[in-house]
XYZ file of C-alpha atoms in Angstrom:
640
model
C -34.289 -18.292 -4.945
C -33.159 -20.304 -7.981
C -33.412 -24.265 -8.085
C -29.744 -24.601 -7.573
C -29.706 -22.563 -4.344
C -33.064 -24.647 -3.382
C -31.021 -28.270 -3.811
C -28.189 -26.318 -2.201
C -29.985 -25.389 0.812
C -31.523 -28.738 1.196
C -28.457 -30.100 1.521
C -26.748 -28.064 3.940
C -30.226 -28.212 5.870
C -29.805 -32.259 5.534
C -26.243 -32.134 7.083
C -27.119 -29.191 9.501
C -30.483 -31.829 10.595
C -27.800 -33.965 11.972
C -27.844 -37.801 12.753
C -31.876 -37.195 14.238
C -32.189 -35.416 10.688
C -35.891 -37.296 10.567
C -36.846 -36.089 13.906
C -36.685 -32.595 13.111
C -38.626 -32.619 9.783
C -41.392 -34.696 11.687
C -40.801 -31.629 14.610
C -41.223 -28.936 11.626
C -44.904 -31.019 11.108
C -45.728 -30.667 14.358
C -44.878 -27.120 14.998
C -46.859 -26.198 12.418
C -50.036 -25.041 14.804
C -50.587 -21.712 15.927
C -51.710 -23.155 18.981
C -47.798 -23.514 19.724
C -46.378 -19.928 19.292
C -46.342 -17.381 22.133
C -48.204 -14.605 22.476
C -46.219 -11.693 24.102
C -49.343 -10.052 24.705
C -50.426 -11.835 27.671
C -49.368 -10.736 31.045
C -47.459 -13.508 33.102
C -50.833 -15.277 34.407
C -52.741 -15.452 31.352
C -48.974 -16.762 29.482
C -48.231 -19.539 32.412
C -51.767 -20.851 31.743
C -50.894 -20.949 27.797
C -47.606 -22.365 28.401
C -49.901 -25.461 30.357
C -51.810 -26.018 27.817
C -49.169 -26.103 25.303
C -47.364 -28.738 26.855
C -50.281 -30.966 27.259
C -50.485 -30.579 23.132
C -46.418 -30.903 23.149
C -47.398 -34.735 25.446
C -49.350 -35.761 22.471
C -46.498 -35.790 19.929
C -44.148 -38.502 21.651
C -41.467 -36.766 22.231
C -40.654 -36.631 26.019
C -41.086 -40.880 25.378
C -37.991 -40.703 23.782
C -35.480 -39.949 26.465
C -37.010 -42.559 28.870
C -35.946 -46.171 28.792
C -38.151 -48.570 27.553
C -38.989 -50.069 30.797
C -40.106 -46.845 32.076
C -42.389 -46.513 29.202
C -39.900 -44.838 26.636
C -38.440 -46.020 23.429
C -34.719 -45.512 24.949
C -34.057 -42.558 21.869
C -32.156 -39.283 24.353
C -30.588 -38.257 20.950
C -33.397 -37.859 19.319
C -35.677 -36.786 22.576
C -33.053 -33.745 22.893
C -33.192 -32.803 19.499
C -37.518 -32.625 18.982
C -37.677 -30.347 22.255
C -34.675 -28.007 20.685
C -37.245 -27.205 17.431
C -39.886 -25.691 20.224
C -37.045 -22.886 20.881
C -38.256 -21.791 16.956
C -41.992 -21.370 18.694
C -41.356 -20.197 22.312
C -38.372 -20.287 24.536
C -41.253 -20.795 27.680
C -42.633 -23.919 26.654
C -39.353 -25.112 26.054
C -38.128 -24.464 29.574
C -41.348 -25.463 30.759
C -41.376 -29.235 28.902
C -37.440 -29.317 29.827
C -38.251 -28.926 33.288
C -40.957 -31.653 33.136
C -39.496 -34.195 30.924
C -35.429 -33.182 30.962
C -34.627 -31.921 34.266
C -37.400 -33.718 36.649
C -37.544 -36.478 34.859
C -34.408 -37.121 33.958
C -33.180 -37.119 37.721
C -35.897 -39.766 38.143
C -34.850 -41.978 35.579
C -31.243 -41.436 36.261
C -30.604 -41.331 39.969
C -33.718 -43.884 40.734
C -34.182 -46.973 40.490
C -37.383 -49.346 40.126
C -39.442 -47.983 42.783
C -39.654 -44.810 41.790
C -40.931 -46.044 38.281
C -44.675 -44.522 39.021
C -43.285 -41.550 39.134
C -42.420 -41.249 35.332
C -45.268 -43.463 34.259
C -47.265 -40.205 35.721
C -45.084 -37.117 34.806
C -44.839 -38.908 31.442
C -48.703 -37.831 30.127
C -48.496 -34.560 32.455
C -50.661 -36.755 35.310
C -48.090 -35.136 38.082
C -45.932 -32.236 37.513
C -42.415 -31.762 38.692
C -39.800 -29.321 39.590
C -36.013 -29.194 39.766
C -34.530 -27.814 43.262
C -31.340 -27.759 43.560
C -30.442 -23.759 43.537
C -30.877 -22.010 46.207
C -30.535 -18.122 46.666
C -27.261 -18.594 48.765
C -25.640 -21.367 46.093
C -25.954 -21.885 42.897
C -23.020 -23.041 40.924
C -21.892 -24.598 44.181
C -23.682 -27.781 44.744
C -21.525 -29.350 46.637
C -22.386 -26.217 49.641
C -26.263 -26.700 49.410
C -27.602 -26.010 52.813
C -30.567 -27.788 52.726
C -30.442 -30.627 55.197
C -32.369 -34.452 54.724
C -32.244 -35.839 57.976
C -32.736 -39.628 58.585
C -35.109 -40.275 61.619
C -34.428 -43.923 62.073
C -37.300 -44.451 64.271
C -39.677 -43.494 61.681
C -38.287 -44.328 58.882
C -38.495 -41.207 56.913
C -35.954 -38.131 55.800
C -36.970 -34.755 57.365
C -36.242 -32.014 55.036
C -35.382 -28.998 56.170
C -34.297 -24.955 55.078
C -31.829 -24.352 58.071
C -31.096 -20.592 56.766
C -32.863 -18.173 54.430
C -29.865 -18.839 52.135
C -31.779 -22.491 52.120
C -34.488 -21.035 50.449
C -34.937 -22.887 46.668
C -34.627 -19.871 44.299
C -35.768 -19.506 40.624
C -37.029 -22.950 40.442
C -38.853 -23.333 37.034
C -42.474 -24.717 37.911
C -42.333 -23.886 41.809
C -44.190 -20.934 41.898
C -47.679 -22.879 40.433
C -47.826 -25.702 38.536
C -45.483 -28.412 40.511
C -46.766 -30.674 42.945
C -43.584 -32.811 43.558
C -39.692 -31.003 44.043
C -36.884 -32.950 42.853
C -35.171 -31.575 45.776
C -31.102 -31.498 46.329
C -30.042 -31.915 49.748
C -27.473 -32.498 52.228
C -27.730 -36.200 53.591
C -27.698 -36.272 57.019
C -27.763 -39.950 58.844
C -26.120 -41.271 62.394
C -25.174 -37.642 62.741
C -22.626 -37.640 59.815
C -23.282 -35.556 56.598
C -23.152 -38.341 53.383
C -23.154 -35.044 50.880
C -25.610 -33.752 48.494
C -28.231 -36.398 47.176
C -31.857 -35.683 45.487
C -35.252 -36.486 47.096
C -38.319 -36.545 45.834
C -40.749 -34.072 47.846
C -44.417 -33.198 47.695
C -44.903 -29.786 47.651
C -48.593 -29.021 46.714
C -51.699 -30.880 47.072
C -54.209 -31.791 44.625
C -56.026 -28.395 44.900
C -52.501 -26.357 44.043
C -52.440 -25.834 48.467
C -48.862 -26.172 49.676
C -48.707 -29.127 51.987
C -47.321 -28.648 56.044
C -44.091 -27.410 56.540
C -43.670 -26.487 52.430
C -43.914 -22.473 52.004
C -43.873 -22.154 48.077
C -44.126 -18.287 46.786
C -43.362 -16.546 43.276
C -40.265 -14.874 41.317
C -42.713 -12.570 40.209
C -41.374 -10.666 36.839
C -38.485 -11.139 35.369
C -36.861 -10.056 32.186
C -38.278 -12.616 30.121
C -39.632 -16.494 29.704
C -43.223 -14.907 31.051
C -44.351 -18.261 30.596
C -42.286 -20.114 33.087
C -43.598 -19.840 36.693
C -40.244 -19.772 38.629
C -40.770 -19.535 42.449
C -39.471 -20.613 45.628
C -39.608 -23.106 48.207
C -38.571 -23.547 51.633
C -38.939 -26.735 53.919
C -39.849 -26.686 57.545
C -39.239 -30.007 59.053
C -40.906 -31.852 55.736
C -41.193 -35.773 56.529
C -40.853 -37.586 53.427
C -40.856 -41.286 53.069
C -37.488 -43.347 53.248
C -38.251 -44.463 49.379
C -38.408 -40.893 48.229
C -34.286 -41.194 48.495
C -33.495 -41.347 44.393
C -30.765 -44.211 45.475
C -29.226 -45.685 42.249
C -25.738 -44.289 43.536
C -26.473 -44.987 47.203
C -28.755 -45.533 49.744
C -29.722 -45.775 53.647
C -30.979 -48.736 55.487
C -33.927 -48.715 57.707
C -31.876 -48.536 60.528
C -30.103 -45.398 59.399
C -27.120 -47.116 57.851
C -25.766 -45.513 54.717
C -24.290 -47.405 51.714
C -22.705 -46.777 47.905
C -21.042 -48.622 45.795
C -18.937 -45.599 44.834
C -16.469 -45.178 48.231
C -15.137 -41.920 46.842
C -17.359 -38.892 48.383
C -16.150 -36.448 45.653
C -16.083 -39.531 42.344
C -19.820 -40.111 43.598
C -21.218 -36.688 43.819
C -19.298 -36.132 39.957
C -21.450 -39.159 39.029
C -24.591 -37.939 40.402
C -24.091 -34.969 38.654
C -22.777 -36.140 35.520
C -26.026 -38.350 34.825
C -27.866 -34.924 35.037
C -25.557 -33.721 31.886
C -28.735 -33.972 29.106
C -30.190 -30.453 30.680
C -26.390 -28.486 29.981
C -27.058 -30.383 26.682
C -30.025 -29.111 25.757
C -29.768 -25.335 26.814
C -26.700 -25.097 24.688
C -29.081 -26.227 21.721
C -32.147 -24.210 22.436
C -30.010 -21.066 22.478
C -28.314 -21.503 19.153
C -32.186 -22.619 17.876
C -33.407 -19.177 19.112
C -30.054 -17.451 17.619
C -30.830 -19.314 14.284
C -34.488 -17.518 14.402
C -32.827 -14.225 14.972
C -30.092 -14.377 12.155
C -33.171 -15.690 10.016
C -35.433 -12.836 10.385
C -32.559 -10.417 10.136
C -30.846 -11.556 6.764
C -33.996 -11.536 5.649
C -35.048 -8.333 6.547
C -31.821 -7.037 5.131
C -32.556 -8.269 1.615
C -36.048 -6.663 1.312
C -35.591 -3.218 3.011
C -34.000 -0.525 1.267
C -31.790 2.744 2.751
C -29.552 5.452 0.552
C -29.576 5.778 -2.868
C -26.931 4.599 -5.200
C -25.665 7.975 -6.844
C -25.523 6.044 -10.090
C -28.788 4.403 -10.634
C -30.480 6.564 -8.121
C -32.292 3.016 -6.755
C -32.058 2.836 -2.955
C -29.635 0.313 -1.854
C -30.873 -2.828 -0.506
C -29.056 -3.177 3.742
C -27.567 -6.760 2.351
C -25.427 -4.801 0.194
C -23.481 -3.011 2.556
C -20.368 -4.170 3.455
C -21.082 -3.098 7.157
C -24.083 -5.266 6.928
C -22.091 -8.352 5.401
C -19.818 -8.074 7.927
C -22.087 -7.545 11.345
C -24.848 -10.666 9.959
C -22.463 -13.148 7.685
C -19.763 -13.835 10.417
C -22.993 -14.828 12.697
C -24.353 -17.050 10.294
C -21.228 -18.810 9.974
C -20.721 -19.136 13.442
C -24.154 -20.536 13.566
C -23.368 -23.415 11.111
C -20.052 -24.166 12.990
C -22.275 -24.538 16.595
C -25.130 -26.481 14.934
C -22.271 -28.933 13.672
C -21.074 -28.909 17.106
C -24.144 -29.522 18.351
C -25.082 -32.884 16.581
C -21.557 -34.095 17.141
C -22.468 -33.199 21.076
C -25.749 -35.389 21.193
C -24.339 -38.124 19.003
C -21.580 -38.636 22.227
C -24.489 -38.489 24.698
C -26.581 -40.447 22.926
C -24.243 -43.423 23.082
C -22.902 -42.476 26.419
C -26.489 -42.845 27.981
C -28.240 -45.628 25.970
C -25.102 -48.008 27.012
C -23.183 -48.388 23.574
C -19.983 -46.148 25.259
C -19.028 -47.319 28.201
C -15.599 -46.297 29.051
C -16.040 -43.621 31.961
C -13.432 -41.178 30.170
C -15.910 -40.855 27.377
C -18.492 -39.780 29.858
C -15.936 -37.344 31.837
C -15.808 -36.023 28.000
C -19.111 -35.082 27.447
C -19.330 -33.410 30.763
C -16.449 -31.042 29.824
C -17.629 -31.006 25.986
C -21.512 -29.756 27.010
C -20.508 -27.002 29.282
C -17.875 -25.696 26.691
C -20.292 -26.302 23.568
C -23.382 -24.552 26.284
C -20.637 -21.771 26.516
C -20.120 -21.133 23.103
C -23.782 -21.290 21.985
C -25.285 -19.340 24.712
C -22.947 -16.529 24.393
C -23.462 -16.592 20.430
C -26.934 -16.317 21.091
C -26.812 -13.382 23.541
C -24.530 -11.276 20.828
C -26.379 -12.652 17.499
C -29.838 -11.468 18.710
C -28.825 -8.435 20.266
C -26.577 -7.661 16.491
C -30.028 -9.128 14.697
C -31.860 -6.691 16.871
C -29.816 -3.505 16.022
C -29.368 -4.473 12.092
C -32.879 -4.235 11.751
C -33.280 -0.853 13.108
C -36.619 -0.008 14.979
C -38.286 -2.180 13.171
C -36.422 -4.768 15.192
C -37.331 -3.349 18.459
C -40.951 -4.413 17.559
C -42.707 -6.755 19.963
C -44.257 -8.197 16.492
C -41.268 -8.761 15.041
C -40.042 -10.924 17.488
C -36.571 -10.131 18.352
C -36.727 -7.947 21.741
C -38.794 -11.665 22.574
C -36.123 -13.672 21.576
C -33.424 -11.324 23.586
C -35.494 -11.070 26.879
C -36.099 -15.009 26.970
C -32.820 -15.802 25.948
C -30.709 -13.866 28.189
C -31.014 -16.041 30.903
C -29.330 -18.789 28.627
C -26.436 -18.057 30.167
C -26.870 -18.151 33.600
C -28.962 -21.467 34.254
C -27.697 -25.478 33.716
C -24.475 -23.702 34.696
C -23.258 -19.778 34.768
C -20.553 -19.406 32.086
C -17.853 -17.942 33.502
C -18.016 -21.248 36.256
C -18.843 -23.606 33.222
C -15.467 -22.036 31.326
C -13.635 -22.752 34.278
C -14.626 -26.062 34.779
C -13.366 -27.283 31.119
C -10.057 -25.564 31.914
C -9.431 -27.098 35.462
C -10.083 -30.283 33.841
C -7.811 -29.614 30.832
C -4.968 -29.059 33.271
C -5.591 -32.064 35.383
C -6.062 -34.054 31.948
C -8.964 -36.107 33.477
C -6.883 -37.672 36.381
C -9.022 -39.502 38.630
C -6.272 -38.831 40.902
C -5.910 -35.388 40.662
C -10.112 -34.821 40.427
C -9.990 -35.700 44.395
C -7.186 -33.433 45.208
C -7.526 -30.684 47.535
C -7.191 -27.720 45.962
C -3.371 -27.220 47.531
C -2.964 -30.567 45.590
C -4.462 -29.414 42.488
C -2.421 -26.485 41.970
C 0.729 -28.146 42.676
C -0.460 -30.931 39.991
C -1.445 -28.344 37.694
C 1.701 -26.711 37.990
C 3.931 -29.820 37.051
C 2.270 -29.801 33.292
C 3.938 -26.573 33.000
C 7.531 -26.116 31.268
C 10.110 -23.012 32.112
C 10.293 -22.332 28.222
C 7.317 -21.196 26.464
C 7.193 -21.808 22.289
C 7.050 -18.911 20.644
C 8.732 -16.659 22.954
C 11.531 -15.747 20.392
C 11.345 -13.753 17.449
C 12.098 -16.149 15.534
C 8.803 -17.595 14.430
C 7.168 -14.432 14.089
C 10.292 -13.504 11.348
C 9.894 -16.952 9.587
C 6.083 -16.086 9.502
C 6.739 -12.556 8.053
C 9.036 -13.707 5.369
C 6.105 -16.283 4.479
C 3.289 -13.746 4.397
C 2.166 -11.524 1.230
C 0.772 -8.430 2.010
C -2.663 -7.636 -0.479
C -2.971 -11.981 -0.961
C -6.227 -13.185 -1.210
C -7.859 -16.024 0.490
C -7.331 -18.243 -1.875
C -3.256 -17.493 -1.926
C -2.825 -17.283 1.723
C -1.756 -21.015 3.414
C -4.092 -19.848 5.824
C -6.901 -21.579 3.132
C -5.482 -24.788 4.284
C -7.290 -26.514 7.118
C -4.212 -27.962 8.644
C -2.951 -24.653 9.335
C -6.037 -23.016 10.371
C -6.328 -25.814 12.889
C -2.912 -25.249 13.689
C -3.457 -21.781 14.914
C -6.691 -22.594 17.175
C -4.658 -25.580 19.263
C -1.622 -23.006 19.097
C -3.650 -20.470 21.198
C -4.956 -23.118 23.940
C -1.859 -25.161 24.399
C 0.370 -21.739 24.685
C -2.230 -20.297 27.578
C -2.886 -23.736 29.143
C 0.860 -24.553 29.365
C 1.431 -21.059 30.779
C -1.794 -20.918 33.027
C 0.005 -23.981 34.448
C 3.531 -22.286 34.807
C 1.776 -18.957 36.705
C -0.112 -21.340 38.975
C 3.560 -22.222 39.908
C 5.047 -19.617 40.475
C 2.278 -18.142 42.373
C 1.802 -21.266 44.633
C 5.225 -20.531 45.586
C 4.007 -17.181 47.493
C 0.787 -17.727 48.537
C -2.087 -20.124 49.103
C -3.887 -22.066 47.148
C -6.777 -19.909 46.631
C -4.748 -17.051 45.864
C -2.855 -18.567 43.559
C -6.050 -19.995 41.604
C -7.734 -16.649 42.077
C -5.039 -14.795 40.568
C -4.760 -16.914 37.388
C -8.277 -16.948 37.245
C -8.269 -14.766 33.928
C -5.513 -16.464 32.251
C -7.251 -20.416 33.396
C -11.126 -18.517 31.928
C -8.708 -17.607 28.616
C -7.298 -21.223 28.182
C -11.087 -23.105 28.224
C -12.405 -20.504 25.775
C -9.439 -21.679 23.316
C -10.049 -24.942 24.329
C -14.164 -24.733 23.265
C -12.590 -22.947 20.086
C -10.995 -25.819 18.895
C -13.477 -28.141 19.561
C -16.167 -26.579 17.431
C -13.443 -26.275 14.500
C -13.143 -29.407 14.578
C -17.058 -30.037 14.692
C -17.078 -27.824 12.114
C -14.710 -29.347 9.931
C -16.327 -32.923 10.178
C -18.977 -31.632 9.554
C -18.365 -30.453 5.961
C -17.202 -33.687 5.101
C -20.125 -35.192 5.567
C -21.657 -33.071 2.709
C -22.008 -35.498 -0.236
C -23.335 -32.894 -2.754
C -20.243 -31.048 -4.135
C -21.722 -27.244 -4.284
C -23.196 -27.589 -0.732
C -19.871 -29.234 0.565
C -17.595 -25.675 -1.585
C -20.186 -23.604 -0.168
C -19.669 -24.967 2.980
C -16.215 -24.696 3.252
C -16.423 -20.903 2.426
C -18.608 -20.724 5.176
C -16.295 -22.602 7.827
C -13.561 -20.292 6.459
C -15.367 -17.585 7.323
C -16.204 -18.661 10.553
C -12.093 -18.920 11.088
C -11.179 -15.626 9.093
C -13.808 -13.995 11.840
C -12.425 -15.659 14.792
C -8.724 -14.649 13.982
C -10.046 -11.566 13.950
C -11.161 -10.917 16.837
C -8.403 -12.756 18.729
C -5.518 -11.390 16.417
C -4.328 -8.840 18.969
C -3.379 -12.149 21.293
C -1.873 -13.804 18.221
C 0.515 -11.240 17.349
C 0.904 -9.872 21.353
C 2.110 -14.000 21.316
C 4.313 -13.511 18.287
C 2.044 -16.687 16.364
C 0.925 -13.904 13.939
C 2.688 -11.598 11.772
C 1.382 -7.976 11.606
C 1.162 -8.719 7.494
C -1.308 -11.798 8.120
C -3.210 -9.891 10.694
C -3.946 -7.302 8.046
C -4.390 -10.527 5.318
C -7.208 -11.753 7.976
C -8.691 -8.674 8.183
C -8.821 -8.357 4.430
C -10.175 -11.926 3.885
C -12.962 -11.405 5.679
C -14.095 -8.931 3.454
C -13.403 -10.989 0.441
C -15.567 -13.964 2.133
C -17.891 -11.826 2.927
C -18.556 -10.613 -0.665
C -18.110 -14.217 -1.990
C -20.882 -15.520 0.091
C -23.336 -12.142 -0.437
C -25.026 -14.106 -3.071
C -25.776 -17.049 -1.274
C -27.198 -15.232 1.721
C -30.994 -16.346 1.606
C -29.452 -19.657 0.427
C -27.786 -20.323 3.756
C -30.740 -19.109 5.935
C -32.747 -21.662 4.074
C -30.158 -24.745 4.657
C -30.195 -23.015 8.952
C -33.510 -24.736 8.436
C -36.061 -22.831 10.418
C -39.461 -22.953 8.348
C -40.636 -19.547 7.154
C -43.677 -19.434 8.925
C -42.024 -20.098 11.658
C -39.922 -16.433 11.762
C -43.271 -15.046 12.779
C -41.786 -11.534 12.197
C -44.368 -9.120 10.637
C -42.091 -6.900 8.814
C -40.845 -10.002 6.710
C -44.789 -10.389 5.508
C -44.978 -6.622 5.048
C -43.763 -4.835 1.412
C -40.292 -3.704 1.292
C -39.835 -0.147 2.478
C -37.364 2.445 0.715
């Protein structure tokens, strides 16, 4: 590469680093030790045992220290603790689970839901001196918290919670750590006390003894396989009776007296389990990140497998043709590399708001009601982008790709699960679109759900914009067949923007009017049920939008003026593409013309061949270190 794409890339890689921009380069240090990569020639023993050690090396760096308070022993930094453990996804997706388990998920219920007795507890799972797991799913609810069947029974006359699996369906399922290596559950449970259920609430459990025996009444046993993260010993757990002290009660939302007598500052049943919850928010955080990390490794190690390997001969010069050069390539790897840069933008804007919602500096409860619905759209977005970008990485690089040593079918197979856990997507899409039609009402957040729908339904209006021709005509008249990108209005931001919020106001408005109308027949379940599609449709518009706009902040940010063009050509790609593939709903809505639809298509050709050049330019500023690709074909000599 020449200088100018060098100071180019380290640029975008600067403004791609994000506000913790010093964290990572220390991370890239750090991860420079083969001691840290995978090896996906161990079977599942031999890699759990690897994983172990790993994270006692991982301990040694300082970064779990950083999303703990400093009165817990921390240095009170969640920004920057989130964004060291994302650079691990560039070494191996199981020790990331396996230190976000520990540090994010375990921990961070400790430090968030307890209060100043349970301080040992992270002074120990701090240096790895007791290891935790995170039990809240269970193999009859997942998604559903609020419906765990585990019971935590006060016994007044002992003063202790009895813990119990009432059902198989009880039974803790795929709980990261259970299956070996944790000796204390950070278990989710119904409270029970004076006979009357107080709703879900997390205890801390013992589960194993010092010698790795389950303790009385704990039955622990073993996911066995599963389709990846080898390294991560998921098992399950189920209580029989368990006595656990009254203390072990995390209780910095509520608690229960000796004498059985339950109290909580927060009245509201459903306001205080959305709290407990919402405190819990860093883990939906951080998958989102890991999986665009591992999708950044996979568009890596493709682009740059597509510049060195050669296929068909140019009947001209009679050279073989390197796969960059192909417009199909362009077109399958570019559009992923832009959407790459648009989620990483997305991503730093994401910890920046959690950063300052959990170290104190925002306080206003709306802004944490916002990151909830901002992580589980932005852990939508980036965990499907990393399911399709690896699996497009893997075919692009042919069988060479299906290679165990060239890392991809690894990066697929640990990945895949991305989309299921901190939240499955389809309930997480949902989520951001319920609370885009109840705009945030604390009001409406405790309505039943005959309530809900008859709130959502009042946000709705009996005429729909757009629905005459008349747009679509103006829009025609406006459009030039053949223009080029830098012609079409469509270059301009404002109306680029324009068209995202056009899509997710148009489907939530009318998500809200067939709510109505459906209400009007039938229950409420039915009438949510049968909208379903259309309410899934609005919150993937919604997420849209919001990593535009990430996107778009982003570039201005950019102080060097050939990163910041380069850039832009980049985030117009990322739009061009996205039109694209939602241009049938644009013109099926009359807010496209058939003539721009075919001017989208053909810009994203012309971007495409614009930013050909600067392919290896913008891998570099995605900023994953060379070495750490660890894909052999990139080390081997290109092969006509």
């Amino acid at each position: 590469m020449a200088n100018g794409g060098d100071q180019i890339a380290e640029h975008l890689r600067a403004a791609l680093d994000g506000p913790w921009r010093y964290v990572r380069e220390q991370a890239r240090e750090h991860l420079d030790d083969d001691r840290l990569y995978g090896d996906p020639y161990l079977d599942y023993k031999a890699a759990r045992a690897r994983v172990l050690e790993q994270m006692h090396l991982v301990s040694s760096f300082g970064w779990a220290e950083r999303g703990f308070r400093r009165v817990e022993g921390g240095t009170d930094d969640p920004g920057g603790a989130v964004t060291a453990l994302e650079m691990l996804a560039y070494t191996d997706l199981s020790l990331w689970v396996k230190c976000g388990v520990q540090w994010g998920l375990f921990g961070g219920a400790v430090e968030n839901l307890g209060t100043e007795r349970h301080r040992r507890y992270i002074e120990q799972l701090l240096p790895l001196h007791l290891l935790g797991c995170f039990a809240m799913t269970e193999t009859g609810h997942g998604s559903d918290v609020a419906n765990l069947e585990t019971t935590a029974t006060y016994d007044p006359a002992t003063r202790e919670f009895v813990v119990h699996s009432p059902t198989p369906s009880a039974r803790k399922d795929y709980i990261g750590g259970a299956a070996e290596h944790a000796s204390v559950a950070a278990v989710f449970a119904q409270l029970i006390t004076g006979g009357e259920s107080q709703g879900v609430h997390c205890f801390l459990v013992p589960i194993r003894d010092e010698n790795g025996t389950d303790l009385p009444g704990v039955t622990t046993s073993d996911d066995g396989l599963k389709g990846g993260l080898p390294g991560v010993d998921n098992g399950r757990i189920m209580f029989d009776q368990v006595r656990i002290p009254r203390e072990n009660l995390l209780n910095r939302y509520a608690d229960v007296a000796e004498d059985g007598t339950y109290s909580s500052d927060i009245k509201n049943p459903s306001r205080r389990f959305f709290t407990t919850l919402g405190t819990l928010v860093r883990g939906r955080v951080s998958v989102g990140g890991a999986a665009a990390a591992a999708a950044r490794v996979a568009i890596s190690i493709a682009v740059c497998y597509a510049e060195q390997r050669r296929q068909f001969q140019d009947p001209d010069t009679g050279i073989e043709t390197v796969l960059m050069d192909y417009r199909s390539h362009q077109r399958r790897l570019l559009p992923l590399v832009a959407r790459a840069y648009a989620l990483q933008f997305a991503q730093n804007d994401l910890v920046q708001r959690m950063h300052l919602v959990q170290t104190g500096q925002e306080t206003d409860p709306a802004a944490q009601r916002a990151l909830e619905k901002r992580a589980a759209g932005f852990k939508v977005a980036q965990t499907r982008h990393a399911t399709r970008a690896i699996q497009e990485c893997r075919e692009a690089c042919g069988g060479a790709g299906y290679l165990t040593e060239n890392r991809l079918v690894t990066l697929k197979a640990d990945s895949d699960v991305f989309t299921t856990f901190e939240g499955d997507n389809l309930v997480l899409t949902q989520l951001v679109a319920k609370d885009l039609l109840t705009a945030y009402s604390d009001e409406v957040r405790d309505l039943d759900a005959l309530g809900w729908v008859r709130f959502a339904a009042t946000i709705a209006r009996d005429e729909v914009r757009g629905r005459s021709g008349v747009r679509q005509l103006i829009q025609r008249l406006r459009d030039r067949a053949g223009e080029s990108v830098d012609d079409a209005d469509l270059s301009r931001r404002s109306v680029q923007l324009q068209l995202f919020a056009d899509r997710e106001d148009y489907l939530v408005r009318t998500a809200g009017h067939r709510l109505r109308a459906r209400a009007k027949e039938t229950g409420p379940f039915e009438a949510f049920n049968n909208a379903q599609d259309h309410i899934l449709a609005a919150g993937t518009a919604h997420i849209d939008r919001l990593v535009l706009e990430a996107f778009i902040e982003g570039i201005a940010g950019i102080e060097d003026e050939q990163a910041r063009e380069l850039a832009e050509t980049v985030c117009d790609l990322y739009v061009y593409t996205s039109l694209e593939e939602n241009q049938a709903w644009y013109i099926m809505h009359r807010f496209m013309s058939v003539e721009r639809a075919k001017n989208v298509r053909r810009g994203v050709n012309e971007l495409v061949d614009r930013l050909r050049p600067n392919a290896l330019t913008l891998i570099e500023g995605l900023g994953v270190p060379e070495k750490m690709l660890g894909a052999a074909m990139l080390e081997a000599p290109s092969i006509g």
